[in-house]
Short mmCIF file of C-alpha atoms in Angstrom, two decimals:
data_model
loop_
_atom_site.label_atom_id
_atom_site.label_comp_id
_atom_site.label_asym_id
_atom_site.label_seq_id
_atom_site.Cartn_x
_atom_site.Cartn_y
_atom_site.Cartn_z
CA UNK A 256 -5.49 18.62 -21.13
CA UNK A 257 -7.53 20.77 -18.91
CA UNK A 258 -6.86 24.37 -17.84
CA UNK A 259 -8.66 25.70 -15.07
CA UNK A 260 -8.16 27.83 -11.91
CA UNK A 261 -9.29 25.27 -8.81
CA UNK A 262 -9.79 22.06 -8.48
CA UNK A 263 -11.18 20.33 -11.09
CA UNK A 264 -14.67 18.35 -9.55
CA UNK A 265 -13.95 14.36 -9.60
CA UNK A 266 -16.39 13.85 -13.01
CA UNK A 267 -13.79 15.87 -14.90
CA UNK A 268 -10.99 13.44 -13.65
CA UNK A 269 -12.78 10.84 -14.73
CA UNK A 270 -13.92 12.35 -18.35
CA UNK A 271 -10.27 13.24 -19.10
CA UNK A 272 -8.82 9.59 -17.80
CA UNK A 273 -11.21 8.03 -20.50
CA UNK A 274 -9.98 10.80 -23.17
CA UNK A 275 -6.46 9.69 -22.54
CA UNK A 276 -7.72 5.90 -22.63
CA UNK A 277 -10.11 6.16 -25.95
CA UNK A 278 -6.83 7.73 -27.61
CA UNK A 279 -4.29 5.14 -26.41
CA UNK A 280 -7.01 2.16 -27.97
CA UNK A 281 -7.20 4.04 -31.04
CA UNK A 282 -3.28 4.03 -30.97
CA UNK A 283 -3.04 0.35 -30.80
CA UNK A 284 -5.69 -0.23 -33.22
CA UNK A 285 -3.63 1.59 -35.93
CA UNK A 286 -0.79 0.20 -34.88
CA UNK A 287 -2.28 -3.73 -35.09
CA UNK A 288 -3.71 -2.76 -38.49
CA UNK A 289 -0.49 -1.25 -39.92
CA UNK A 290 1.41 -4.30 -38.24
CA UNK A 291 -1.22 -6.39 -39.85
CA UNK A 292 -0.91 -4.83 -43.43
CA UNK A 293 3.17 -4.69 -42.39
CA UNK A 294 3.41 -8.73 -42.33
CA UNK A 295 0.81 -9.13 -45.01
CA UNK A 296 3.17 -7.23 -47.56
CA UNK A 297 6.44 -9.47 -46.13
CA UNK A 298 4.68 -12.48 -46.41
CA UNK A 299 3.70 -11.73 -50.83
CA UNK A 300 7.25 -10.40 -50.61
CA UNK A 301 8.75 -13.80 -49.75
CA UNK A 302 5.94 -15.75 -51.99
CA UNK A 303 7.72 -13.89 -54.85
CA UNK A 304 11.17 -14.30 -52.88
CA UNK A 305 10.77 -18.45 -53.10
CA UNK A 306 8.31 -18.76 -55.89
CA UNK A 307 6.29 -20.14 -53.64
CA UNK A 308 2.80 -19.01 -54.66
CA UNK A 309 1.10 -18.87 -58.29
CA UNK A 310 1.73 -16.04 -60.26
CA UNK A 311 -2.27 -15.70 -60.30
CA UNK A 312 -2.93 -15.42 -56.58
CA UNK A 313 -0.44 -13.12 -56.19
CA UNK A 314 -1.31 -10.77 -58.50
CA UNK A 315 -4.70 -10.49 -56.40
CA UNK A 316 -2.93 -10.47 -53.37
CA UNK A 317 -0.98 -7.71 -54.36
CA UNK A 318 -4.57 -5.90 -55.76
CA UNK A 319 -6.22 -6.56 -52.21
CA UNK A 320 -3.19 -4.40 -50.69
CA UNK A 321 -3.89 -2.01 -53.21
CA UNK A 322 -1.03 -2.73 -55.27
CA UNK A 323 -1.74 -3.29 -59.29
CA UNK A 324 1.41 -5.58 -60.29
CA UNK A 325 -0.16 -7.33 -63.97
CA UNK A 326 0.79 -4.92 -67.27
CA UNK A 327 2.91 -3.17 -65.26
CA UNK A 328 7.44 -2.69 -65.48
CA UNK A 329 8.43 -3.87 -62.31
CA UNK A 330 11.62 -3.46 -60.40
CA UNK A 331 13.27 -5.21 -57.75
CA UNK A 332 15.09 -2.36 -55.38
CA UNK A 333 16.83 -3.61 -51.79
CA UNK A 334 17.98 -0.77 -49.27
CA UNK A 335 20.45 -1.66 -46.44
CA UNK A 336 22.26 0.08 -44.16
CA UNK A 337 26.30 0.57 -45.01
CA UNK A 338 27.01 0.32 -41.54
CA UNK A 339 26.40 -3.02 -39.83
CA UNK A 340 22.78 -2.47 -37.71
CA UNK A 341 22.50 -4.23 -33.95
CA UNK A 342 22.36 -8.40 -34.47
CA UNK A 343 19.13 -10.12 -33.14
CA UNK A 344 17.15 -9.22 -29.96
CA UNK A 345 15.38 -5.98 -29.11
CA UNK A 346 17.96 -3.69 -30.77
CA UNK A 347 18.17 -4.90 -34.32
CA UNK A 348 14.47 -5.61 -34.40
CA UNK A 349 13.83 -1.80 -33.38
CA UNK A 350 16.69 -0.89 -36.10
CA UNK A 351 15.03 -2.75 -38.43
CA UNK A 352 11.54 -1.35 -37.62
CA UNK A 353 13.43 2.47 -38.36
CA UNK A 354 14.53 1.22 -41.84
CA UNK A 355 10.98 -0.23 -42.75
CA UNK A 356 9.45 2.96 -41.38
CA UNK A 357 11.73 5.63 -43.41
CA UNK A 358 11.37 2.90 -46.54
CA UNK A 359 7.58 3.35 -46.38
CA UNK A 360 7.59 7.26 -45.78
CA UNK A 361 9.84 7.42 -48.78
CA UNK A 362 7.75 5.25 -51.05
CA UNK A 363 4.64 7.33 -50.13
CA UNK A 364 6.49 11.04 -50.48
CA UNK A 365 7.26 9.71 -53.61
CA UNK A 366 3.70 8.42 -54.60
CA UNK A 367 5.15 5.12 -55.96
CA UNK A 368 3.31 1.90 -56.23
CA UNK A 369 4.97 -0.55 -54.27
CA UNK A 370 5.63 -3.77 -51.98
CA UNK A 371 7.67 -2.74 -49.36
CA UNK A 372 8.51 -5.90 -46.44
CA UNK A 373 11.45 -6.78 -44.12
CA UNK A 374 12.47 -9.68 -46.15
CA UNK A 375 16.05 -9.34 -46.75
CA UNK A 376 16.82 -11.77 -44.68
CA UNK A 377 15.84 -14.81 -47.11
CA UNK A 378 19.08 -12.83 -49.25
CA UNK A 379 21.63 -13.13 -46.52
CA UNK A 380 21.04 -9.64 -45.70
CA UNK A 381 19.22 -7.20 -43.04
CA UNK A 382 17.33 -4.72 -45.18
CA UNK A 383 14.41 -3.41 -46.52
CA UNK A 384 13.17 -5.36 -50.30
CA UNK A 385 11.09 -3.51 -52.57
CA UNK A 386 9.23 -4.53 -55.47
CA UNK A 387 7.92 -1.38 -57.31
CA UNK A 388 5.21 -1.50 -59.85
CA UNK A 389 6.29 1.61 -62.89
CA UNK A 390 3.56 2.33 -65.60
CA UNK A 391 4.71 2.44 -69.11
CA UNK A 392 5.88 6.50 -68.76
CA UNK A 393 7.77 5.83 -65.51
CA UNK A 394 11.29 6.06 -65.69
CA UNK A 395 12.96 3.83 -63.43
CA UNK A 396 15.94 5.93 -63.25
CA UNK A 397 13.86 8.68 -62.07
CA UNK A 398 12.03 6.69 -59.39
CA UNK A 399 15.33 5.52 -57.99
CA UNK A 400 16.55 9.09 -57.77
CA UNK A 401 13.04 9.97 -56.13
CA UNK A 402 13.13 7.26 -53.96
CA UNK A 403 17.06 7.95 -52.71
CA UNK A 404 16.38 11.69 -52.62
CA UNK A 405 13.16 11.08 -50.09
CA UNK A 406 15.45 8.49 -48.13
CA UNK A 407 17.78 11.17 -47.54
CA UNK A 408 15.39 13.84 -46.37
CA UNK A 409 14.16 11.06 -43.44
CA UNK A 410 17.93 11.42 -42.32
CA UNK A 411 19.37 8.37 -44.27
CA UNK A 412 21.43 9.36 -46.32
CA UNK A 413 21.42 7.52 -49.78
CA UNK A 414 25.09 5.91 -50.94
CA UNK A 415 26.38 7.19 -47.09
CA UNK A 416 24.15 5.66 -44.54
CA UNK A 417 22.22 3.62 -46.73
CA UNK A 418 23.03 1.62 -50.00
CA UNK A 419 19.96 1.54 -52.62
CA UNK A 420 20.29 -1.13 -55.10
CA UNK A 421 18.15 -1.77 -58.15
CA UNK A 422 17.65 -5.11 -60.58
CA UNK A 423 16.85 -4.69 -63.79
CA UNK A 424 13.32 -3.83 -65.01
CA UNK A 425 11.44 -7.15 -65.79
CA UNK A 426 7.76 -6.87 -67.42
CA UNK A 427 6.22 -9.79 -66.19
CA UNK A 428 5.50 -10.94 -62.76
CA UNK A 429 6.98 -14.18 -63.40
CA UNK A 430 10.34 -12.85 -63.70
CA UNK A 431 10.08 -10.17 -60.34
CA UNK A 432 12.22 -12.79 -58.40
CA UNK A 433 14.88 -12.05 -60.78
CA UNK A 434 14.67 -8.43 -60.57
CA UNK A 435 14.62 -8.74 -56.52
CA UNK A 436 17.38 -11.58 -56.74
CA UNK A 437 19.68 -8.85 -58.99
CA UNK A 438 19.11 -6.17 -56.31
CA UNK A 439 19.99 -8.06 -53.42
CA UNK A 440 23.36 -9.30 -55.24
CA UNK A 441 24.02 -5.57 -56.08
CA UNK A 442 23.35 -4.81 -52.80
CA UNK A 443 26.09 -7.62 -51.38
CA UNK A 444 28.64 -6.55 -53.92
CA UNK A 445 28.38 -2.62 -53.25
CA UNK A 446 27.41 -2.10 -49.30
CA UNK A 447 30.94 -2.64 -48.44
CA UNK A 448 32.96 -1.81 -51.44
CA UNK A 449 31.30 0.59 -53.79
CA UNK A 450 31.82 4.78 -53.80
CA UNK A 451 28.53 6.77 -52.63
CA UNK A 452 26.04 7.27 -54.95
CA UNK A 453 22.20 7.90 -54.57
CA UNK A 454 21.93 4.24 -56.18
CA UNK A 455 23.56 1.45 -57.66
CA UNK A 456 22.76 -1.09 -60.58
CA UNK A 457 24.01 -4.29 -62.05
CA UNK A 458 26.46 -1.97 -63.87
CA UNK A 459 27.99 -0.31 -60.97
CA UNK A 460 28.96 -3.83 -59.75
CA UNK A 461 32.19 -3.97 -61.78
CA UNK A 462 34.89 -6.08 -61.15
CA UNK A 463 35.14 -5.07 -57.36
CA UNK A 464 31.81 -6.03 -56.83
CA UNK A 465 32.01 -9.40 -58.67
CA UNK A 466 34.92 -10.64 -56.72
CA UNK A 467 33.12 -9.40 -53.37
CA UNK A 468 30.23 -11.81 -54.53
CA UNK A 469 32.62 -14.77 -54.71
CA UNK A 470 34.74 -13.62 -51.79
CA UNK A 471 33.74 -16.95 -49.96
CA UNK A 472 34.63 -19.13 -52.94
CA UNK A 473 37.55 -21.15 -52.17
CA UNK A 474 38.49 -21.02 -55.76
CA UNK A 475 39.40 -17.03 -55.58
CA UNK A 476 40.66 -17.61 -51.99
CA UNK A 477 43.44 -20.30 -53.66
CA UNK A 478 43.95 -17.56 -56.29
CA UNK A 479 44.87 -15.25 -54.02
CA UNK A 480 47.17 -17.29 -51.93
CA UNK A 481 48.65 -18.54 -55.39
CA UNK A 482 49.60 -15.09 -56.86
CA UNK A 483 50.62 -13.14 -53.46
CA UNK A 484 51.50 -16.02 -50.70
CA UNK A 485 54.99 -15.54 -50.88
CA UNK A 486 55.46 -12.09 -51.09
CA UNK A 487 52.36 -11.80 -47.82
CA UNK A 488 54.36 -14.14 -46.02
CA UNK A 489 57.81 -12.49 -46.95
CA UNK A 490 56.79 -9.25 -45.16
CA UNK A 491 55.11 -11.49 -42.28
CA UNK A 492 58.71 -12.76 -41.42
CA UNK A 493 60.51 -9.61 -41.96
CA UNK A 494 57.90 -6.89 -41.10
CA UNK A 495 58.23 -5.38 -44.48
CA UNK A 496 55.35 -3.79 -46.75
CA UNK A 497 56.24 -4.86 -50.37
CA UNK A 498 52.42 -5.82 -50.92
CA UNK A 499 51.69 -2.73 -50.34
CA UNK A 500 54.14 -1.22 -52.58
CA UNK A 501 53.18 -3.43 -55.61
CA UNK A 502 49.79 -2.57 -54.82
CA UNK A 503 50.58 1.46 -55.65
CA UNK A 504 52.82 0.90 -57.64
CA UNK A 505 50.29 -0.80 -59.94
CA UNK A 506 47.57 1.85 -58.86
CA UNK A 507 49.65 4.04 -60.09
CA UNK A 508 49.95 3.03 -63.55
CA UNK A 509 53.63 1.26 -63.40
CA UNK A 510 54.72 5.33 -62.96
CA UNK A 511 57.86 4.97 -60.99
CA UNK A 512 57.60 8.72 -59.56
CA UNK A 513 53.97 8.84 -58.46
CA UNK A 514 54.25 5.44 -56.39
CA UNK A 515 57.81 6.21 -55.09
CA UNK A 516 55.94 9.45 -53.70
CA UNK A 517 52.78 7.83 -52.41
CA UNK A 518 55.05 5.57 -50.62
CA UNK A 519 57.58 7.86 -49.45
CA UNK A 520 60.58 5.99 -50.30
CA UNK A 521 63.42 7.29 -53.21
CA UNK A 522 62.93 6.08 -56.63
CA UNK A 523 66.58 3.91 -56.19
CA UNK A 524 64.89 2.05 -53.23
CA UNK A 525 61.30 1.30 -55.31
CA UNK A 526 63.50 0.18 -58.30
CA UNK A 527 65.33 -2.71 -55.38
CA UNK A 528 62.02 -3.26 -54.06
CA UNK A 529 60.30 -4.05 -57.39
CA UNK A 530 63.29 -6.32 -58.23
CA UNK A 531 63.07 -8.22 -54.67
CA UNK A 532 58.99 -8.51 -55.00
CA UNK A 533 59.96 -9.99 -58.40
CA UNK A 534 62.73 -12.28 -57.32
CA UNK A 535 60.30 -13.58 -54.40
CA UNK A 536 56.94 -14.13 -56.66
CA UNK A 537 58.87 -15.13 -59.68
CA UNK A 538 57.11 -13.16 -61.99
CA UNK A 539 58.19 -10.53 -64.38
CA UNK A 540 56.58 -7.02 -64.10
CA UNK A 541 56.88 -6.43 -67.40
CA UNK A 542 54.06 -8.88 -68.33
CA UNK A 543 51.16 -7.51 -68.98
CA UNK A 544 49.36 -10.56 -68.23
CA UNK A 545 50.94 -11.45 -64.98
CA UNK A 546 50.25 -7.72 -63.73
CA UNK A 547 46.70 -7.65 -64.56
CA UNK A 548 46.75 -11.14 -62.62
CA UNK A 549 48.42 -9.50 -59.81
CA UNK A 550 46.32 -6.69 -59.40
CA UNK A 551 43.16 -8.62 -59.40
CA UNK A 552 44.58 -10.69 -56.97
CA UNK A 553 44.88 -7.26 -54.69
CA UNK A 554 41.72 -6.52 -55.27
CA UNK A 555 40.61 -9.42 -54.48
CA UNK A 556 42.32 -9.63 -50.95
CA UNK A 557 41.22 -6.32 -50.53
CA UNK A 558 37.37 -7.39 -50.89
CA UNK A 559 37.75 -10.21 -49.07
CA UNK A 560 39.44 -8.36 -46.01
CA UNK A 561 36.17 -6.27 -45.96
CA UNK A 562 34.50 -9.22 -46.10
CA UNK A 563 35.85 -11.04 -43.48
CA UNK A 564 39.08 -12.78 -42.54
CA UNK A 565 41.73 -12.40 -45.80
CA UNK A 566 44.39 -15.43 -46.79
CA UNK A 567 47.71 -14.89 -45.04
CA UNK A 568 49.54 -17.01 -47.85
#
């Protein structure tokens, strides 16, 4: 930028004009080297991913990107967006891009040692995979909260926009793709289901989270269709909502008063509705058993409808 008052003589033109041009190169040079480091980091990422290098090499790999991974705890960590990002072409490359970028900003506000690399994708999923490197005094706990905190501040909000989920903490380098493996499942099991929180771990999952991992087994799909077919396709043909009923009503705790009030109906007309969602599944309510079946059965349908399409019985 030049401030003057006249005319500024035609060798100032040209001095500015290769200002502006030695600053655009040096632009693109950083960017080719960070792009360059960028796919260098993905690529030891998915070595670990599909075992597909020696534990040896990339240990020096990891070293050469100034990464120390040998006598260290390491922890598998996988951050995805909760809400679904732009498929393929230009706009879920560039949304993509925005997660790896707020990823590394939080890694480095944080000071931790890590591989960071878009390499969710050989998961099933589209976000960021982590492999951090903790000394012997690092908590783990501490640098998830660190790392969710800094996420947050970069306008993603941990547990709201984004899900952060951890493996466990493995301490050799031969077991990382178990640690990464763990985070991506927790990752699958909570992005649609689970409550926010800054992160999650294997013992978050619970049982929601283990039937959203087999939601696309046809085992719990014939489950489902076994224990609540006929009652889904009794209120298809007459319009009715009994599922939903014996879903609060079990919610509820079998109390006849809270679930007649959630669903707004007298507690005469839940008592003939239990009876008729009895009558039509053949099953007695008083079972423990055959309720705890039932209501995992819900669950189940309800994972699976966040999931994708549910069984219609």
């Amino acid at each position: 930028m030049l401030l003057c008052d006249q005319e500024p003589p035609a060798r100032t033109r040209v001095l500015l004009e290769r200002a502006a041009s030695t600053i655009a190169l040096n632009q693109l040079v950083a960017r080719d080297s960070s792009s360059v480091e960028r796919q260098a980091r993905s690529s030891l990422l998915l070595s670990i991913v599909n075992h597909s290098a020696p534990t040896r090499d990339v240990a020096l790999r990891a070293r050469g990107l100034g990464v120390v991974l040998e006598q260290r705890r390491l922890l598998g960590v996988v951050v995805r967006r909760r809400r679904p990002a732009p498929g393929a072409g230009a706009g879920g490359n560039a949304s993509r891009r925005e997660l790896l970028d707020a990823v590394e900003t939080a890694v480095r506000e944080c000071g931790l040692a890590a591989l960071a690399g878009d390499v969710d994708e050989a998961a099933g999923g589209t976000g960021v995979t982590l492999l951090v490197a903790l000394d012997e005094s690092g908590s783990d706990e501490a640098a998830l909260g660190s790392l969710s905190a800094a996420l947050t501040r970069a306008g993603h909000r941990a547990g709201s926009d984004v899900v952060v989920a951890a493996g466990s903490v493995v301490r050799t380098l031969d077991l990382a793709r178990r640690s990464l493996a763990e985070a991506a499942q927790v990752a699958d099991a909570t992005v649609h289901t689970a409550e926010p929180r800054p992160f999650y771990r294997l013992h978050d999952v619970r049982l929601r989270g283990l039937l959203y991992l087999l939601r696309d087994d046809v085992r719990l799909q014939t489950f489902v269709e076994r224990e609540l077919g006929p009652l889904l396709s009794y209120d298809q043909r007459h319009g009715t909502n009994h599922v939903a009923l014996l879903e609060t009503y079990l919610v509820e705790g079998r109390n006849k008063r809270r679930a007649a009030d959630a669903m707004s109906v007298s507690r005469s007309a839940l008592y003939q509705r239990l009876e008729l969602i009895e009558r039509v599944l053949g099953v007695d309510l008083e079972s423990s058993e055959r309720r705890l079946s039932l209501h995992v059965a819900l669950t189940a349908r309800d994972v699976m409808r966040a999931g994708g399409p549910e069984p219609t019985g």
